[in-house]
Coordinates of C-alpha atoms in Angstrom, one line a residue:
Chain A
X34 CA 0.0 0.0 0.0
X35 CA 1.4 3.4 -0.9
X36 CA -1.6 5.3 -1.0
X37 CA -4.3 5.7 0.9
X38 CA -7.4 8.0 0.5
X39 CA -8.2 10.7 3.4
X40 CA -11.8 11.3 3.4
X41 CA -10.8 15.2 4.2
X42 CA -7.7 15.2 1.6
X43 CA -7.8 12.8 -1.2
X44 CA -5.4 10.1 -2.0
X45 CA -1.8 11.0 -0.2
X46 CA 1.3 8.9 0.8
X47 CA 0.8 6.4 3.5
X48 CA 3.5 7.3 5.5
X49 CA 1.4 10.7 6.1
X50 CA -0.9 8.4 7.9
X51 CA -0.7 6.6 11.5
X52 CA -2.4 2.7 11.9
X53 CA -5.2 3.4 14.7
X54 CA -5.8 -0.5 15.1
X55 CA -9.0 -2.7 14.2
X56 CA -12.5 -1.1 14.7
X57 CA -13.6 -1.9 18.1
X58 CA -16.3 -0.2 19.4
X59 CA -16.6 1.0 23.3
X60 CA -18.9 -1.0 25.3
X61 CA -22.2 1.4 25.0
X62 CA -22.5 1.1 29.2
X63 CA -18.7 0.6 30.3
X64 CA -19.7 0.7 33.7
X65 CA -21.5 -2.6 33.5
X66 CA -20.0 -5.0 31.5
X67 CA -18.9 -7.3 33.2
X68 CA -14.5 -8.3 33.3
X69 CA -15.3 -10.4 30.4
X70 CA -16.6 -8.3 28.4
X71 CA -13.9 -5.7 29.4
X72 CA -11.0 -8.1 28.9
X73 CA -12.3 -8.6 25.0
X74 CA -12.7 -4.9 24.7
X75 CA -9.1 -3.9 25.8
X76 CA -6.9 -6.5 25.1
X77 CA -8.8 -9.0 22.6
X78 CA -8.8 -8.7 18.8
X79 CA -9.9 -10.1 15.4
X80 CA -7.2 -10.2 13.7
X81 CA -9.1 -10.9 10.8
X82 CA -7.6 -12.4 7.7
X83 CA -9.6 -10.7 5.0
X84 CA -11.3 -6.8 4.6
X85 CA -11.0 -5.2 8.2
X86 CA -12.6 -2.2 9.6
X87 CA -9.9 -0.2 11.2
X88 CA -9.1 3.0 12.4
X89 CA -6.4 5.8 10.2
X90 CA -5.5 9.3 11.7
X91 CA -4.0 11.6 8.9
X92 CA -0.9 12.3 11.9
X93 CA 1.3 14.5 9.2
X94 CA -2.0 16.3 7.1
X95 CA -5.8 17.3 8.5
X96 CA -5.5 15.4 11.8
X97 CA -8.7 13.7 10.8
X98 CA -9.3 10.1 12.7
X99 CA -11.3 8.2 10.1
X100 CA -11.9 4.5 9.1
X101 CA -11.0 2.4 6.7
X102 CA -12.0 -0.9 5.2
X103 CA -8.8 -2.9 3.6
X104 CA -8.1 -6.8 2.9
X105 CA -5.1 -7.2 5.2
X106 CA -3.3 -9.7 2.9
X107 CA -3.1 -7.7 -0.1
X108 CA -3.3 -4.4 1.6
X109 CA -5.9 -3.1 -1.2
X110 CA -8.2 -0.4 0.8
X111 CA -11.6 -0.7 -0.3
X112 CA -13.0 2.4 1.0
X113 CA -12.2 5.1 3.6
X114 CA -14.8 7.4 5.3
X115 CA -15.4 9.5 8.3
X116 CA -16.8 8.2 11.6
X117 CA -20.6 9.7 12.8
X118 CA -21.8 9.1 16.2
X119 CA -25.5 8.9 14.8
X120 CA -26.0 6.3 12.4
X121 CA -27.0 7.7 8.9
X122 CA -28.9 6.3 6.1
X123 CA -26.1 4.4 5.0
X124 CA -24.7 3.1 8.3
X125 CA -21.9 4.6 9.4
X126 CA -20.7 6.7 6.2
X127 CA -21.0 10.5 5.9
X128 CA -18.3 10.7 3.7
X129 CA -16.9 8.0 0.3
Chain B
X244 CA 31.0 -36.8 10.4
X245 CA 34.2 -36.0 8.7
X246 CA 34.4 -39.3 6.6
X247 CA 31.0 -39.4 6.1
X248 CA 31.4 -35.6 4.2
X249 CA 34.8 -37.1 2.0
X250 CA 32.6 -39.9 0.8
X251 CA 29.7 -37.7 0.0
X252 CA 31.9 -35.7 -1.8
X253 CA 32.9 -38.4 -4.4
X254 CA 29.4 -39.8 -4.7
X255 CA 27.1 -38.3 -7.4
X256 CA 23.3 -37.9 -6.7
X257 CA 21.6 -36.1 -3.8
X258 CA 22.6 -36.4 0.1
X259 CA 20.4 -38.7 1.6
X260 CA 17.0 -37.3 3.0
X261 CA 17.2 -36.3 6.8
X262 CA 13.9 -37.6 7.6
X263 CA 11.5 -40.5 5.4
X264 CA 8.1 -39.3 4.5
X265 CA 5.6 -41.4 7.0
X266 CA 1.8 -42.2 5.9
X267 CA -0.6 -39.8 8.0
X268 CA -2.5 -41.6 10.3
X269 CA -6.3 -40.7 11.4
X270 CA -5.7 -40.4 15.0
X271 CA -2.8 -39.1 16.8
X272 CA -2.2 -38.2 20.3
X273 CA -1.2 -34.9 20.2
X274 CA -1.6 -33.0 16.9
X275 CA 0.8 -30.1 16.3
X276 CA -0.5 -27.2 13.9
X277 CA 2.9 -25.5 12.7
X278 CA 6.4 -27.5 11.4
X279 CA 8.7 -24.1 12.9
X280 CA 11.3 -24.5 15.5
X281 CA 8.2 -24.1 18.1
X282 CA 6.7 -27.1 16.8
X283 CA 9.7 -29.0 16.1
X284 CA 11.1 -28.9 19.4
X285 CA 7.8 -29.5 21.0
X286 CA 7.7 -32.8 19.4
X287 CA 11.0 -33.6 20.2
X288 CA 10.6 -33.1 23.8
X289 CA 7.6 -34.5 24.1
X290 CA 9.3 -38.2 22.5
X291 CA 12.9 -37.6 24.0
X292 CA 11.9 -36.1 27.3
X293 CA 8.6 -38.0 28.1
X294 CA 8.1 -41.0 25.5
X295 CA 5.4 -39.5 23.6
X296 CA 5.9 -40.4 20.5
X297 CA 2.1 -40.7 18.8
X298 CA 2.7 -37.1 17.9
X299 CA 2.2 -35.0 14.1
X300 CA 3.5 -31.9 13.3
X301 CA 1.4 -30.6 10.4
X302 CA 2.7 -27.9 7.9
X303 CA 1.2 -25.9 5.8
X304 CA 4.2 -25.1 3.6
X305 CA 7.6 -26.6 4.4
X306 CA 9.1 -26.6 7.6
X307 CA 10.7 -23.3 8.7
X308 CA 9.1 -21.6 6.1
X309 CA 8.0 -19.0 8.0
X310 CA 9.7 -17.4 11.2
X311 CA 11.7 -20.0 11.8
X312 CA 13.6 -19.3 8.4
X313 CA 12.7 -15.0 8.5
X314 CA 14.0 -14.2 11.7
X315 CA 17.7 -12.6 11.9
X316 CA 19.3 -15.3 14.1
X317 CA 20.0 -13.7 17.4
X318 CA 20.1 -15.0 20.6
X319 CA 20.7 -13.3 23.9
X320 CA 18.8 -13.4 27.2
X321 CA 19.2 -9.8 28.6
X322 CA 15.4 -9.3 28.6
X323 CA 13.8 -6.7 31.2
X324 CA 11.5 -8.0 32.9
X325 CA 12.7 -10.9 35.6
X326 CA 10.4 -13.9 34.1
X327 CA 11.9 -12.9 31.2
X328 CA 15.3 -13.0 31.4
X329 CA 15.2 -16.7 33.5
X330 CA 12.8 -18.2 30.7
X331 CA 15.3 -16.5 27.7
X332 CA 18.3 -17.4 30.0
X333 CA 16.9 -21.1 29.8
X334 CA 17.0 -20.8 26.1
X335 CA 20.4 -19.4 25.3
X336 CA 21.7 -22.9 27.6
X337 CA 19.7 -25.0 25.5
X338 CA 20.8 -23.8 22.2
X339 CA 25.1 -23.9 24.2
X340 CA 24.6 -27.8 23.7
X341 CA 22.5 -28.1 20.8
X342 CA 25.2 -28.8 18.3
X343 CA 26.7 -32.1 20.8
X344 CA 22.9 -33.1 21.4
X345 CA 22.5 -33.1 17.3
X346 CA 25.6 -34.4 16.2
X347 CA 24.8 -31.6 13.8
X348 CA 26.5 -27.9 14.0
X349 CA 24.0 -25.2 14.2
X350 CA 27.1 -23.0 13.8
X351 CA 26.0 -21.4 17.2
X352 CA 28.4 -18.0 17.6
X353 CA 28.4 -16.4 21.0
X354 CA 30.1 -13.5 19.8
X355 CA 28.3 -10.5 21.9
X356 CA 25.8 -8.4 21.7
X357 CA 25.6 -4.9 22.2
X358 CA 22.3 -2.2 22.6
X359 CA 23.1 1.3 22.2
X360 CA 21.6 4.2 23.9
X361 CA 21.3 7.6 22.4
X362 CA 19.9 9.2 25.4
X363 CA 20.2 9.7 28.6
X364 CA 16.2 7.9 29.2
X365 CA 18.2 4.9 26.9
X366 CA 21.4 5.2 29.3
X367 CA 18.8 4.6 32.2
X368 CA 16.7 1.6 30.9
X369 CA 20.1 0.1 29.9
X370 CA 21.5 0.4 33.2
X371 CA 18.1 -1.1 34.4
X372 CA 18.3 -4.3 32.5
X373 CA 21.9 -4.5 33.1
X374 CA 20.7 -5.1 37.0
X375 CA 17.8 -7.4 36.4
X376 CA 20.0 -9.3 34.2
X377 CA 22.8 -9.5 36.8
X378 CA 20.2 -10.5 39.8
X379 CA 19.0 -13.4 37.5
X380 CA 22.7 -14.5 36.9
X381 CA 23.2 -13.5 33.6
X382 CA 25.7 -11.6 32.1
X383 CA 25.1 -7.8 31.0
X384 CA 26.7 -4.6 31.8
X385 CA 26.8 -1.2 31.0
X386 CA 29.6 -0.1 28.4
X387 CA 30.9 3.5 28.1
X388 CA 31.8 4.8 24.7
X389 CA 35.7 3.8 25.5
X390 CA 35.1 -0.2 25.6
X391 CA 32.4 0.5 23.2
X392 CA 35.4 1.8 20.9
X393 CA 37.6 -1.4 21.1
X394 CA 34.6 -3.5 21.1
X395 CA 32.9 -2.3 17.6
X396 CA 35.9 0.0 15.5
X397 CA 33.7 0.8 12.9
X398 CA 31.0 2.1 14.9
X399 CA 30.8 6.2 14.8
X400 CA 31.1 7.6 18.3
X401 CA 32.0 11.1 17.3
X402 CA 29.4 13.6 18.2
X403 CA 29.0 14.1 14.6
X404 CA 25.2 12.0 14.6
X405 CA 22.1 13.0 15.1
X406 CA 22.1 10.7 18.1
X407 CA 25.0 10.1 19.1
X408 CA 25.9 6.9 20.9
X409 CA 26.3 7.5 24.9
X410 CA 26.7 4.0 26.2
X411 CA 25.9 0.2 25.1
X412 CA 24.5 -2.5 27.0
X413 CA 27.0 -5.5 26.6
X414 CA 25.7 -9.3 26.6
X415 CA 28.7 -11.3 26.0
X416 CA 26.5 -14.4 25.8
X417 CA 24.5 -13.0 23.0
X418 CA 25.0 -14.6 19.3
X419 CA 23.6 -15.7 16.4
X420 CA 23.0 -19.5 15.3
X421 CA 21.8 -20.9 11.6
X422 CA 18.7 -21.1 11.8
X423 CA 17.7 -23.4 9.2
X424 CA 20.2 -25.7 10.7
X425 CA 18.0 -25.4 14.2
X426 CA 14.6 -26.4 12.3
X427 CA 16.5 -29.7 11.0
X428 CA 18.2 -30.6 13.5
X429 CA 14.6 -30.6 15.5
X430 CA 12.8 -32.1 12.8
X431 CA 15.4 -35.2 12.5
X432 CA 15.6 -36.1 16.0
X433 CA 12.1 -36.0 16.4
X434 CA 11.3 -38.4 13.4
X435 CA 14.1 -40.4 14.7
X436 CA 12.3 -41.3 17.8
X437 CA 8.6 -41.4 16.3
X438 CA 7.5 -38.2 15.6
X439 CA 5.1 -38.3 11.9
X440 CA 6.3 -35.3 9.9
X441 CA 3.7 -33.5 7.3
X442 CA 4.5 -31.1 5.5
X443 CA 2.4 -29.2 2.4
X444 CA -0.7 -30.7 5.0
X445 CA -2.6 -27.5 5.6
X446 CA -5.3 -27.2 8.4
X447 CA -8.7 -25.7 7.3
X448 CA -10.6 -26.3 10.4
X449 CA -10.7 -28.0 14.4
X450 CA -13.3 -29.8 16.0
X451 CA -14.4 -29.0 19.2
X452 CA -17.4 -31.4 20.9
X453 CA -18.8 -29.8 24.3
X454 CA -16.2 -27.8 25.1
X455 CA -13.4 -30.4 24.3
X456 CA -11.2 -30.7 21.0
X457 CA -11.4 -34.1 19.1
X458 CA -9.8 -33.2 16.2
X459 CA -8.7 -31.7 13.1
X460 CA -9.3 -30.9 9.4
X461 CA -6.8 -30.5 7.0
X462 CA -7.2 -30.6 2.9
X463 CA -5.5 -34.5 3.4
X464 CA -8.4 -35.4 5.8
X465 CA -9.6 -35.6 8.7
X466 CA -7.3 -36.5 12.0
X467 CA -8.9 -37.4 15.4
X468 CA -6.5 -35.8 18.2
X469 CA -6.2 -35.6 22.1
X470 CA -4.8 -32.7 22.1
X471 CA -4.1 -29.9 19.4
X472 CA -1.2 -27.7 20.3
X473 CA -1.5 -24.2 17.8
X474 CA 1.6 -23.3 17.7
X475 CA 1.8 -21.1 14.3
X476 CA 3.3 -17.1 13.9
X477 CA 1.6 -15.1 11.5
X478 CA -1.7 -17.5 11.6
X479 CA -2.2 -17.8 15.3
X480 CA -5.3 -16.0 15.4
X481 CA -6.8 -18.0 12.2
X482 CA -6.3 -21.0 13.3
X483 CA -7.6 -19.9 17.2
X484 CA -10.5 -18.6 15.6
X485 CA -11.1 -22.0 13.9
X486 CA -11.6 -23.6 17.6
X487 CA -13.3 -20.3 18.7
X488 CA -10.9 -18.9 20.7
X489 CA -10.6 -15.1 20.7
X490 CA -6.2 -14.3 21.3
X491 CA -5.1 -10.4 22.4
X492 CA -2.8 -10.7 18.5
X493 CA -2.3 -8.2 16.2
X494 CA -0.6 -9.4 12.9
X495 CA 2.7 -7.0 11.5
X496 CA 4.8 -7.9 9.1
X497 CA 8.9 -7.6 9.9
X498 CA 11.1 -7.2 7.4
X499 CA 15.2 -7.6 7.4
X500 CA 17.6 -7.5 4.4
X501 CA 20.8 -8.5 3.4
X502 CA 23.8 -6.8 1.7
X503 CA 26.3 -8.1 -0.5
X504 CA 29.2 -10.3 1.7
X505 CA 32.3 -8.2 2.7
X506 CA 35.6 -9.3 4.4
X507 CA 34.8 -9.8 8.1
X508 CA 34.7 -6.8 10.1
X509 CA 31.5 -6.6 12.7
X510 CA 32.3 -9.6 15.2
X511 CA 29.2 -8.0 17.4
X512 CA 25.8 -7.6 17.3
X513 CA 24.9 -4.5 17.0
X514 CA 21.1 -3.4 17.7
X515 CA 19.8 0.1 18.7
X516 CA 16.6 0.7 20.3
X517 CA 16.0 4.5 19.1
X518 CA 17.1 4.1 16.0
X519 CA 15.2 0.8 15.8
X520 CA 18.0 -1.3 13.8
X521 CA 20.3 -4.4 14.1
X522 CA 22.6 -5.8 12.7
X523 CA 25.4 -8.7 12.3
X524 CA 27.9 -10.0 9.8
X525 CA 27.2 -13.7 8.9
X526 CA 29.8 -16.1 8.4
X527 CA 29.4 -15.7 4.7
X528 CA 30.2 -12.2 5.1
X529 CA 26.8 -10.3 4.7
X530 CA 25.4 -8.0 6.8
X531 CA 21.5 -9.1 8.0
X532 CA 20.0 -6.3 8.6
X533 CA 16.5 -5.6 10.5
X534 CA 13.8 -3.3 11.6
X535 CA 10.9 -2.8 13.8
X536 CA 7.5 -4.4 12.8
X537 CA 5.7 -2.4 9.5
X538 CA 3.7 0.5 11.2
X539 CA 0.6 -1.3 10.4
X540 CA -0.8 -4.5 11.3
X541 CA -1.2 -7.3 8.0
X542 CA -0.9 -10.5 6.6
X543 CA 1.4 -9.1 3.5
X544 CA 5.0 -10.3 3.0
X545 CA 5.7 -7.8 0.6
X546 CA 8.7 -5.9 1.3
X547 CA 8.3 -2.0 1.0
X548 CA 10.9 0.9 -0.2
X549 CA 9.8 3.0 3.2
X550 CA 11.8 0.0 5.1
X551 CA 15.0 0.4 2.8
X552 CA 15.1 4.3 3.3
X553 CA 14.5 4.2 6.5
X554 CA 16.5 1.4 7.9
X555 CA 19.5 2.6 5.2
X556 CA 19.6 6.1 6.9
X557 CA 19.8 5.2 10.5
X558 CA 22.5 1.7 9.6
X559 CA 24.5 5.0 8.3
X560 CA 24.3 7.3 11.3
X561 CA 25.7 3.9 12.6
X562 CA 28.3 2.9 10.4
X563 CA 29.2 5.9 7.9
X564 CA 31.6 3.1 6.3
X565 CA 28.5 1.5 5.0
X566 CA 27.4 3.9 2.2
X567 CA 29.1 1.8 -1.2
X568 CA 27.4 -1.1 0.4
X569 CA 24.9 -2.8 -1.6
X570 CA 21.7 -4.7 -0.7
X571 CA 21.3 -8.5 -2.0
X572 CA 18.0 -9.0 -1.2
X573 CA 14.9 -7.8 1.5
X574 CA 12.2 -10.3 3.0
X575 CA 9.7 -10.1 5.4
X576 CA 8.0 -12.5 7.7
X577 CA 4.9 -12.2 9.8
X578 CA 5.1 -11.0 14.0
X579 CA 2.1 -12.2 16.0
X580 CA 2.1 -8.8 18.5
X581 CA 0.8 -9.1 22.1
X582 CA -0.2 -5.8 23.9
X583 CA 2.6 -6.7 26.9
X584 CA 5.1 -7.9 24.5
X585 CA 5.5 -11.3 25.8
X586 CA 4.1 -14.6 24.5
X587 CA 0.9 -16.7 24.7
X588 CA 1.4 -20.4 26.4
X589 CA -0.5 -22.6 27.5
X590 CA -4.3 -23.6 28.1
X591 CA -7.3 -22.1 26.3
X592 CA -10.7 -22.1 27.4
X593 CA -11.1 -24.9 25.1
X594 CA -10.1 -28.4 27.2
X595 CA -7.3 -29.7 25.0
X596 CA -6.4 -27.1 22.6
X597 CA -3.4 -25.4 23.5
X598 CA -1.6 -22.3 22.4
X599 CA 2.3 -21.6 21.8
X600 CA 2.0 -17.9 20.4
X601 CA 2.2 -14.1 20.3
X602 CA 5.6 -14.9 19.9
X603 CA 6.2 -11.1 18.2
X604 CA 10.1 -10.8 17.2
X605 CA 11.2 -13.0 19.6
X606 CA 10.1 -16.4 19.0
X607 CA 13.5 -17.6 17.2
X608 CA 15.8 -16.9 20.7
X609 CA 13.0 -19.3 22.8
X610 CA 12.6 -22.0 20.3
X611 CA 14.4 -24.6 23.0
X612 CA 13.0 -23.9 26.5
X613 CA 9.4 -23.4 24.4
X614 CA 9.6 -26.8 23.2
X615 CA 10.9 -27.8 26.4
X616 CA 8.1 -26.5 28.5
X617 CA 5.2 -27.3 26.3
X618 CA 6.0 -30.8 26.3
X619 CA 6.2 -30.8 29.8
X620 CA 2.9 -29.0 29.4
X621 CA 1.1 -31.5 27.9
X622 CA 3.0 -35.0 28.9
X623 CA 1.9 -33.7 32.8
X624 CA -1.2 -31.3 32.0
X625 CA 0.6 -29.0 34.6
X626 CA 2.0 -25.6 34.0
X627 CA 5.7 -25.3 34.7
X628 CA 7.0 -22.2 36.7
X629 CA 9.0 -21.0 34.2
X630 CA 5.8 -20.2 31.7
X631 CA 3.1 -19.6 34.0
X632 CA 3.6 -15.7 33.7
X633 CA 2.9 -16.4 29.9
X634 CA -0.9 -17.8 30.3
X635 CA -3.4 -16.8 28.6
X636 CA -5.5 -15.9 31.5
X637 CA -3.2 -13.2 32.4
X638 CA -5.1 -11.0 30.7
X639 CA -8.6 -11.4 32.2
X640 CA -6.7 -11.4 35.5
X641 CA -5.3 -7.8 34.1
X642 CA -1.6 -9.6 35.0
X643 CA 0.9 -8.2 31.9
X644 CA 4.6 -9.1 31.7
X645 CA 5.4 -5.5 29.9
X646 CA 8.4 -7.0 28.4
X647 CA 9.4 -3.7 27.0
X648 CA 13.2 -4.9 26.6
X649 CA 11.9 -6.7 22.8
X650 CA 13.4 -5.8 19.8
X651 CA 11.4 -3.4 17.8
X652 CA 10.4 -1.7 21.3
X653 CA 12.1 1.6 21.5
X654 CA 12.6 3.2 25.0

């Protein structure tokens, strides 16, 4: 991968970028899952051999946090898009 | 062994094969997913140590096709953390006596090993381990850039860097083995006393009846099993995921390169933390050459220009000498990364389905006292001392071994 596509930017060199892990959302009540639940939320991951949701901050451009799907064995990113609290009409994406 | 090379040398044809191909069977004891050093010397404990000899070792590829055969061959045991350094200590002893116990030389060269700090935060850490390592018996001091001098002469301790080299951490035990020659060595004595060797047998899935494993797929068929021991790097989260069991690994790729061979000059290892690079001349005359992990985690082997500029730049801050130098070739291999740095051994939540994994960029130096304990793991179903900081369940006990004294961990 040498390019990747900031939602805010347009396509720019990786190395721009810093890897912000897989997509893990916080438990929606932290205070009562249980140490389960916790354990998988902090330390527990995927891994996944295939496309991944994951996390991209643009660290040397916009400082925009926003997420990316990509297969992680040939690195090709499928999309990347901004994050929304609120759920929009197509999921998660305010932004292609 | 000397007469045994003359006559090979006047006979035509191939040497003979270290190991005979064996039918695979549809039941085995213990089934062991991965044919690397790991699993190798698993199986060879488990037969010479404990008489366990209804063991596989199933390969996907060929055996030391992955870490086993991408790592950059050190060995050293000055680790920071105390369960560290004894378990890595362990290791390095092991690997002392593995050429006698083989009756095969895995050209094992304790030549020293050196960690430079560019700071004064470095200079503290160093002096740190340098304790830890000497309260646990092994040897490691603190250097100043005099010894440092005599030690390395090629090194550049002027002031003339952008970091420039204060002090070194000195492991004279510290060295660098062939690798390939370890894998072999494992995978002959093993078959030697029993063990059933497959290689190009890929697993594509693991039973698990109420909470207990019974067996495995693979695209030869299927193989009934006691216990299944998962002791893959790169695919340790696949194949845990295929007995549903969720591990705290992040996949990175590592990549190391080698130049063209020069007359011997580096009889150290030389690795910097900061700077994140190592490096050692072989006794062919290259340099190997590493990094830290990619800065993002995947499955990819491909190597990357990025890794060349960047571990180029810093081997020159290094060694100025270095800039006619050209690179042979680059290659990367694939580092299972734990969040404390340390790996994963031992029970899963599933009853007989072990793991030997997260071993990150240090899974070559524990091959031996790995092997070692997880047979003992599994001939006595008990945990030995030395490995029971590494469970699993340390991290729904919130119990990390920070092990920040890795490679690829700057300080």
């Amino acid at each position: 991968m040498i390019l990747l596509n900031c939602p805010n930017c347009g396509p720019r060199n990786v190395q721009e970028f810093r890897f912000g892990g897989e997509h893990n959302p916080r438990p929606a009540a932290p205070l009562a899952v249980d140490n389960a639940e916790w354990t998988d939320y902090l330390f527990l991951k995927a891994n996944k051999l295939g496309v991944q949701k994951e996390w991209w901050y643009h660290r040397a451009g916009c400082r925009l946090w926003f997420l990316a799907e990509r297969h992680t064995q040939s690195n090709q990113v499928l999309k990347t898009y901004c994050w929304t609290a609120r759920p929009n009409r197509e999921g998660e994406t305010c932004v292609e | 062994m000397s007469f045994k090379l003359i006559k090979q040398a006047f006979s035509s044809g191939q040497p003979p094969p270290m190991w005979k191909p064996q039918p695979l069977k549809d039941r085995y004891d213990v089934v062991i997913i991965g044919g690397g050093g790991h699993g190798l010397a698993t199986a060879y404990y488990l037969a010479r140590e404990h008489g366990i000899t209804d063991v596989a070792v199933l390969e996907k590829r060929y055996i030391g096709s992955g870490g086993s055969g991408r790592n950059t061959a050190i060995v050293r045991s000055n680790y920071l953390t105390p369960e560290g350094v004894r378990f890595y200590d362990e290791s390095v002893k092991l690997y002392g006596q593995m050429s006698e116990e083989f009756d095969f030389n895995v050209m094992f060269s304790r030549r020293g090993h050196l960690t430079l700090a560019h700071t004064d935060g470095a200079v503290r850490t160093m002096r740190r381990r340098a304790e830890v390592n000497r309260l646990q018996g092994v040897d490691s001091r603190l250097i100043w850039p005099d010894e440092l001098a005599r030690l390395c002469p090629p090194l550049d301790l002027s002031d003339h860097p952008r970091y420039p080299v204060q002090a070194a951490l000195y492991h004279p035990p510290g060295g660098i083995i062939r690798h390939d020659a370890v894998v072999w060595g494992y995978a002959r004595h093993a078959v030697r006393r029993g063990v059933h060797l497959h290689q190009l047998t890929e697993v594509t899935g693991i039973t698990v009846e109420k909470g207990k494993v019974t067996g495995v797929n693979t695209r030869r068929g299927r193989i009934k099993a006691g216990t299944v021991l998962n002791v893959t790097a790169g695919w340790a989260g696949v194949i845990a995921d295929m007995a549903g069991v969720k591990l705290p690994i992040a996949t990175s790729p590592l990549q190391a390169c080698v130049t063209e061979p020069l007359k011997p000059f580096l009889d150290v290892i030389i690795v910097s933390g900061s700077l994140h690079v190592y490096i050692s001349q072989s006794d062919r005359g290259e340099l190997v050459m590493g990094a830290a992990v990619d800065p993002f985690a995947s499955y990819s082997m491909r190597g990357s220009f990025s890794f060349i500029e960047g571990l180029a730049g810093h081997m020159l801050e290094l060694f100025p000498s270095l800039r006619h130098v050209r690179l042979m070739r680059q290659w990367a291999g694939l580092c299972d990364m734990t969040p404390d740095y340390s790996p994963i051994m031992g029970h899963t939540s599933v009853d007989g389905f072990l793991v030997d994994v997260g071993w990150g960029t240090y899974g070559f130096k524990a091959i031996p006292v790995s092997g070692k304990m997880m047979a003992q793991l599994i001939a006595t179903g008990q945990t030995p001392d030395l490995i029971r900081p590494f469970r699993l369940s340390r991290f729904e006990e919130h119990n990390l071994v920070g092990e920040k004294g890795a490679a690829s961990v700057g300080h």
